[in-house]
XYZ file of C-alpha atoms in Angstrom:
387
model
C -0.050 -0.057 -0.033
C 3.011 2.444 1.110
C 4.604 1.568 -2.328
C 1.133 2.327 -4.408
C 0.972 5.642 -2.349
C 4.161 6.715 -3.255
C 3.508 6.166 -7.223
C 0.480 8.047 -6.644
C 2.647 10.972 -5.715
C 5.362 10.573 -8.284
C 3.561 12.616 -11.131
C 3.208 15.409 -8.609
C 6.724 15.597 -7.704
C 7.933 15.539 -11.270
C 5.596 18.512 -12.082
C 6.907 20.513 -9.594
C 10.692 20.137 -10.797
C 9.701 20.820 -14.190
C 8.178 24.188 -13.115
C 10.181 25.632 -10.137
C 8.699 28.790 -8.845
C 10.690 31.722 -9.048
C 10.529 34.256 -6.471
C 8.150 37.225 -7.075
C 9.580 40.728 -7.930
C 7.430 43.897 -7.368
C 6.362 45.125 -10.762
C 4.691 48.290 -10.817
C 4.700 48.689 -14.657
C 3.242 45.374 -15.514
C 0.755 45.725 -12.911
C -0.624 49.157 -13.990
C -0.490 48.034 -17.814
C -2.252 44.844 -16.929
C -5.074 46.485 -14.597
C -5.800 48.950 -17.398
C -5.971 46.385 -19.838
C -8.518 44.096 -17.781
C -10.653 47.669 -17.186
C -10.999 47.958 -20.800
C -12.094 44.342 -21.125
C -9.287 43.382 -23.554
C -7.274 40.337 -24.071
C -3.695 40.016 -24.641
C -4.667 38.915 -28.440
C -6.978 41.809 -28.559
C -4.395 44.257 -27.398
C -1.862 42.643 -29.750
C -4.231 43.408 -33.003
C -4.586 47.011 -31.865
C -0.744 47.697 -31.314
C 0.771 45.370 -33.891
C 2.935 43.908 -30.909
C 3.285 40.254 -30.334
C 1.318 38.585 -27.556
C 4.584 37.438 -25.946
C 6.123 40.901 -25.877
C 2.893 42.209 -24.299
C 2.976 39.439 -21.505
C 6.816 40.018 -20.708
C 5.807 43.660 -20.189
C 3.024 42.736 -17.853
C 5.366 40.182 -15.763
C 8.369 41.930 -15.812
C 10.596 39.508 -17.781
C 12.435 42.173 -19.797
C 14.999 39.643 -21.087
C 12.306 38.142 -23.520
C 12.142 41.691 -25.024
C 14.156 42.960 -27.975
C 16.527 46.090 -28.141
C 15.878 49.117 -25.875
C 14.412 51.262 -28.554
C 11.944 48.686 -29.461
C 10.964 47.808 -25.925
C 10.408 51.534 -25.270
C 8.121 51.576 -28.186
C 6.055 48.776 -27.070
C 5.578 50.661 -23.681
C 4.400 53.458 -25.417
C 1.818 51.884 -27.662
C 0.604 49.609 -24.773
C -0.104 52.729 -22.571
C -1.881 54.774 -25.301
C -3.801 51.839 -26.067
C -5.342 51.385 -22.485
C -5.319 54.939 -21.670
C -2.289 55.479 -19.671
C 0.048 58.321 -19.490
C 2.955 57.126 -22.052
C 5.542 59.418 -20.107
C 4.819 57.943 -16.760
C 4.973 54.300 -17.937
C 8.293 54.909 -19.745
C 9.628 56.290 -16.349
C 8.529 53.250 -14.537
C 9.949 51.124 -17.148
C 13.215 52.840 -17.117
C 13.378 52.414 -13.343
C 12.516 48.640 -13.319
C 14.910 47.745 -16.522
C 17.774 49.268 -14.395
C 16.883 47.273 -11.392
C 16.540 43.757 -13.410
C 19.911 44.528 -15.218
C 22.131 42.363 -13.187
C 19.645 39.497 -13.622
C 19.414 40.008 -17.392
C 23.065 39.322 -17.724
C 23.066 36.173 -16.441
C 22.928 33.266 -19.170
C 19.647 31.386 -19.490
C 20.065 27.815 -20.715
C 17.517 26.713 -23.552
C 15.769 29.971 -23.797
C 16.008 31.663 -27.435
C 14.437 35.161 -28.193
C 11.858 35.297 -30.868
C 12.516 37.208 -33.830
C 11.553 40.800 -33.765
C 8.536 41.646 -35.981
C 9.436 45.453 -36.187
C 12.580 44.971 -38.109
C 12.325 42.448 -41.140
C 15.756 43.195 -42.321
C 17.538 41.708 -39.234
C 17.779 37.999 -40.758
C 21.436 37.530 -41.673
C 20.555 35.646 -45.059
C 18.430 38.638 -46.026
C 21.228 41.345 -45.250
C 23.486 39.281 -47.644
C 20.895 39.081 -50.271
C 20.373 43.019 -50.347
C 24.159 43.422 -50.214
C 24.548 41.150 -53.280
C 21.812 42.792 -55.070
C 23.338 46.548 -54.375
C 26.710 45.092 -55.784
C 25.237 43.743 -58.845
C 23.574 47.229 -59.472
C 26.464 49.044 -58.895
C 28.751 46.858 -61.447
C 26.019 46.886 -63.877
C 25.999 50.755 -63.746
C 29.407 51.040 -64.145
C 29.633 48.517 -66.991
C 26.654 50.543 -68.811
C 28.316 53.831 -68.471
C 31.630 52.635 -69.894
C 29.888 51.161 -73.219
C 27.955 54.319 -73.371
C 31.051 56.674 -73.344
C 32.986 54.029 -75.536
C 30.065 53.908 -78.235
C 29.880 57.968 -78.130
C 33.462 58.310 -78.714
C 33.564 55.639 -81.605
C 30.670 56.864 -83.621
C 31.475 60.671 -83.145
C 35.207 60.407 -83.906
C 34.470 61.146 -87.776
C 32.137 63.924 -86.912
C 33.671 67.640 -87.182
C 34.045 69.519 -83.622
C 31.520 72.344 -84.601
C 28.868 69.948 -85.682
C 27.457 72.486 -88.136
C 26.800 71.735 -91.778
C 28.608 74.015 -94.243
C 27.263 75.291 -97.667
C 29.472 75.763 -100.832
C 28.264 77.406 -103.903
C 30.215 75.987 -106.860
C 30.744 78.153 -110.075
C 30.706 76.188 -113.524
C 34.172 75.141 -114.948
C 35.564 77.154 -117.484
C 37.827 74.994 -119.893
C 41.499 76.357 -120.220
C 41.044 79.332 -118.195
C 41.627 80.454 -114.439
C 39.343 78.992 -111.911
C 35.815 81.073 -112.086
C 34.717 82.959 -108.963
C 31.948 81.958 -107.050
C 28.285 82.755 -107.774
C 26.970 86.143 -106.273
C 25.197 84.519 -103.136
C 28.423 83.020 -101.984
C 28.496 80.213 -99.398
C 25.424 79.941 -96.987
C 26.884 77.631 -94.057
C 28.924 78.467 -91.200
C 32.328 77.397 -92.705
C 33.718 78.351 -96.241
C 34.939 75.330 -98.185
C 38.272 75.208 -99.788
C 38.359 72.996 -103.320
C 41.136 70.529 -103.628
C 42.186 69.095 -106.943
C 40.246 66.477 -108.768
C 40.467 63.191 -107.788
C 39.217 60.223 -109.849
C 36.106 58.279 -109.113
C 37.575 54.970 -109.249
C 40.258 55.845 -106.366
C 39.190 53.754 -103.298
C 37.663 55.656 -100.518
C 38.087 54.922 -96.858
C 34.966 54.131 -95.115
C 33.710 56.670 -92.787
C 30.471 57.592 -91.065
C 27.319 58.893 -92.756
C 27.091 62.597 -93.313
C 24.049 64.729 -94.707
C 24.275 66.191 -98.264
C 22.010 68.804 -99.690
C 22.483 70.049 -103.458
C 20.850 72.448 -105.416
C 21.445 73.582 -109.028
C 20.812 76.277 -111.015
C 18.419 75.712 -113.050
C 16.994 72.856 -110.955
C 16.217 69.411 -112.161
C 19.773 67.940 -112.818
C 20.386 64.149 -112.447
C 22.759 63.805 -109.462
C 25.116 61.056 -108.866
C 27.947 60.300 -106.518
C 30.759 58.277 -107.420
C 28.623 56.811 -110.116
C 25.570 55.949 -108.096
C 22.454 58.042 -109.073
C 21.224 59.909 -106.022
C 18.232 61.741 -107.587
C 17.144 64.893 -109.127
C 17.864 68.135 -107.786
C 16.946 69.666 -105.487
C 18.309 67.198 -102.830
C 17.788 67.690 -99.246
C 19.584 65.764 -96.528
C 20.744 63.042 -98.270
C 22.925 60.251 -96.179
C 26.139 59.696 -97.961
C 29.300 57.846 -96.830
C 31.846 60.366 -95.315
C 35.088 60.924 -97.436
C 36.188 62.428 -100.517
C 33.498 61.649 -103.342
C 33.004 62.774 -106.819
C 29.740 64.495 -107.598
C 28.300 64.551 -111.193
C 25.184 66.744 -112.472
C 23.709 66.153 -115.754
C 20.851 68.352 -117.259
C 19.481 68.531 -120.997
C 20.868 71.695 -122.543
C 23.663 72.077 -120.073
C 27.208 70.807 -119.547
C 27.801 67.911 -117.575
C 29.272 68.989 -113.998
C 31.820 66.731 -112.243
C 33.941 67.666 -109.407
C 35.366 65.948 -106.301
C 34.406 67.304 -102.770
C 35.442 66.470 -99.438
C 32.246 65.289 -97.704
C 33.916 64.437 -94.214
C 31.202 66.543 -92.903
C 27.534 67.806 -93.485
C 27.634 69.911 -96.644
C 25.110 71.904 -98.467
C 26.338 72.438 -102.289
C 24.860 75.108 -104.985
C 25.995 74.357 -108.369
C 25.546 76.569 -111.386
C 25.133 74.557 -114.690
C 26.769 75.983 -117.898
C 24.450 75.837 -121.148
C 26.043 73.941 -123.913
C 25.355 76.448 -126.654
C 26.411 80.144 -126.012
C 25.567 83.308 -128.328
C 25.274 82.361 -131.911
C 28.253 83.143 -134.130
C 28.185 86.340 -135.961
C 25.333 87.740 -133.689
C 27.533 90.684 -132.851
C 29.141 92.948 -135.591
C 32.922 93.165 -136.052
C 33.072 96.210 -134.513
C 31.403 94.877 -131.467
C 33.477 91.764 -131.030
C 36.631 91.945 -128.930
C 39.936 90.883 -130.800
C 42.110 87.780 -129.379
C 44.353 90.474 -127.327
C 41.333 92.099 -125.392
C 40.268 88.520 -124.350
C 43.608 87.563 -123.216
C 43.801 90.696 -120.994
C 40.530 89.931 -119.585
C 41.315 86.574 -118.719
C 44.429 87.558 -117.093
C 42.541 90.393 -115.057
C 39.960 87.534 -113.886
C 42.886 85.245 -112.827
C 44.647 88.120 -110.837
C 41.320 88.897 -109.109
C 40.776 85.155 -108.289
C 44.302 84.790 -106.757
C 43.722 87.885 -104.429
C 42.263 87.223 -100.961
C 40.543 90.065 -99.205
C 39.773 89.753 -95.492
C 37.182 92.239 -93.709
C 36.616 92.509 -90.016
C 33.210 93.446 -89.006
C 33.456 92.312 -85.202
C 36.338 91.820 -82.854
C 38.138 88.439 -83.689
C 41.461 86.706 -83.223
C 42.945 86.531 -86.506
C 45.864 84.521 -87.562
C 46.947 84.473 -91.429
C 49.602 82.289 -92.903
C 51.439 81.933 -96.014
C 50.450 78.124 -97.434
C 47.587 75.844 -96.871
C 47.876 74.868 -93.450
C 48.295 76.826 -89.992
C 51.866 77.710 -88.922
C 53.158 75.948 -92.184
C 54.554 79.015 -93.883
C 55.266 82.680 -93.162
C 53.164 84.247 -90.549
C 51.355 87.411 -92.231
C 48.889 88.261 -89.400
C 48.699 87.126 -85.421
C 46.493 89.808 -83.630
C 43.157 90.706 -82.459
C 41.439 92.386 -85.492
C 38.979 95.284 -84.676
C 35.881 96.169 -86.944
C 36.914 98.021 -89.882
C 40.274 96.107 -90.318
C 41.052 94.997 -93.745
C 43.660 92.777 -95.046
C 44.793 91.989 -98.700
C 46.850 88.719 -99.558
C 47.986 86.661 -102.649
C 46.959 83.119 -102.689
C 47.383 80.553 -101.276
C 46.975 81.629 -97.552
C 45.348 80.124 -94.502
C 43.146 82.103 -92.271
C 42.206 81.130 -88.614
C 39.889 83.015 -86.632
C 38.454 82.719 -82.933
C 35.011 84.461 -84.020
C 34.452 83.396 -87.583
C 31.285 85.240 -87.649
C 32.989 88.498 -87.466
C 35.326 87.835 -90.381
C 34.721 88.245 -94.212
C 36.857 86.618 -96.875
C 36.382 87.764 -100.641
C 38.026 85.948 -103.611
C 37.555 87.145 -106.926
C 34.967 89.768 -105.758
C 32.544 87.627 -103.805
C 32.785 87.985 -99.931
C 31.446 85.115 -97.795
C 31.535 84.980 -93.626
C 34.320 82.746 -92.662
C 31.800 80.982 -90.105
C 29.306 81.312 -87.329
C 29.546 83.980 -84.568
C 31.675 82.625 -81.716
C 32.955 79.655 -83.858
C 36.623 78.591 -84.176
C 37.253 78.126 -87.890
C 40.497 77.813 -90.237
C 40.365 77.514 -94.113
C 42.878 77.408 -96.685
C 42.350 79.790 -99.726
C-alpha cells in the first residue's frame, strides 16, 4: 500500500521539478498595464491586434520579464503603444519601465540555458541571409551601372570620331568650270553655311575611298532638275535635301539636258550643302555681234588675265572683334606668319593666294576671293580655312 501511495504522488513531484517557482519581484509597470487592460475588457490577443505587438512581448511587459524583449529602442516603443492603447500616460509608463529595467539589469545579464529570443517583427531586415542578399543585389546594381556607363562612353567616342568639332553643316556654292582658263569666281550669293569650303584638285572616282561615318548632303542646281550621282551611283534629281552619304572624298556629277555635265570631287567628311550653277551647252550664236562689237584676241587675253589676278587675291574684312591668324601656305603655322593679332571692326587685309586664315570668331570675319565675299563661319565659332 505504501508503495502504491508513493507511485500515486510521483507525477506531482515530477511536475514540481519541471516548473520551479521563482521568487516574485514587485512590478509596478506590469501591474498598471495589466490592470488598465482588464478595465478595458481586453485580452492580450485583442491588444496585440490594436498595437501590432506580439502577445509574447505584451506578456513580458506585464510580468516584468524584460529579457524576452528586443532591443531598448523597440521595448520603449512597445511600452508607449501599450500605454496609449489602454489610456495611460506614456511618459509615466516609460519612466517606470526605465526604473525597473535598471533594477533588473544584473539578472538580465545572467545566461539563461535553453531560452531563445523570438525574432523581432518590427525589423524584417534583421535576418542575416536577407542582409547578405540585399548586399549582393546592391553590388550587382553598382557593377551594372559602371559597365553601362563605360559602354555608353565608348560608343559615343567611337561613332563621333569622324564628326567635325563644330557639328554644323557647311554650304558651298560651286561655279561652272571654264575650260583652259583660271578658276571662275563663286556665284554672287556666296557660301551659305557656317564654314567656307576650299576646293581641292580633282580625284578620279575610281580611287578607293576609306569608309567613314554617314553625313548629310544637300544639293541644289541652277537651274533645278539636274540628275545627281555620287561616285557613279544615282542619288536623284535636284534639289536634294539631307541625303545620307558615306563620309570621305566623293565625286559629284550633275547632268541636265541643254547644259554641260558638271563633275568635281568634294571633301564630304562633314555635313555639306552645295549650290551648283550649270553652264548651257550653246552660247551666243556666231556672228550675232558685228565686227566692231566683237573683241579681238588680245582683249580676250587681257580680260582672262585680269580675272585670274582677281581670283588669286584674298581680301579679309573684319566686322567684329576677332582673333585672326593668317599664314602663307595651306595650313596653320606651315609658312610665313602674316597676321597674328586681335583684329578690330573695320580692319582690312589683302593677300595673294594661297593663304591659311584662322579666326576665333568666324562670324566677325569675311573673306573675298575674286569679288564675292563670304563670312568665314558662325559667330563665336573657331574656324580655319585655306584659300
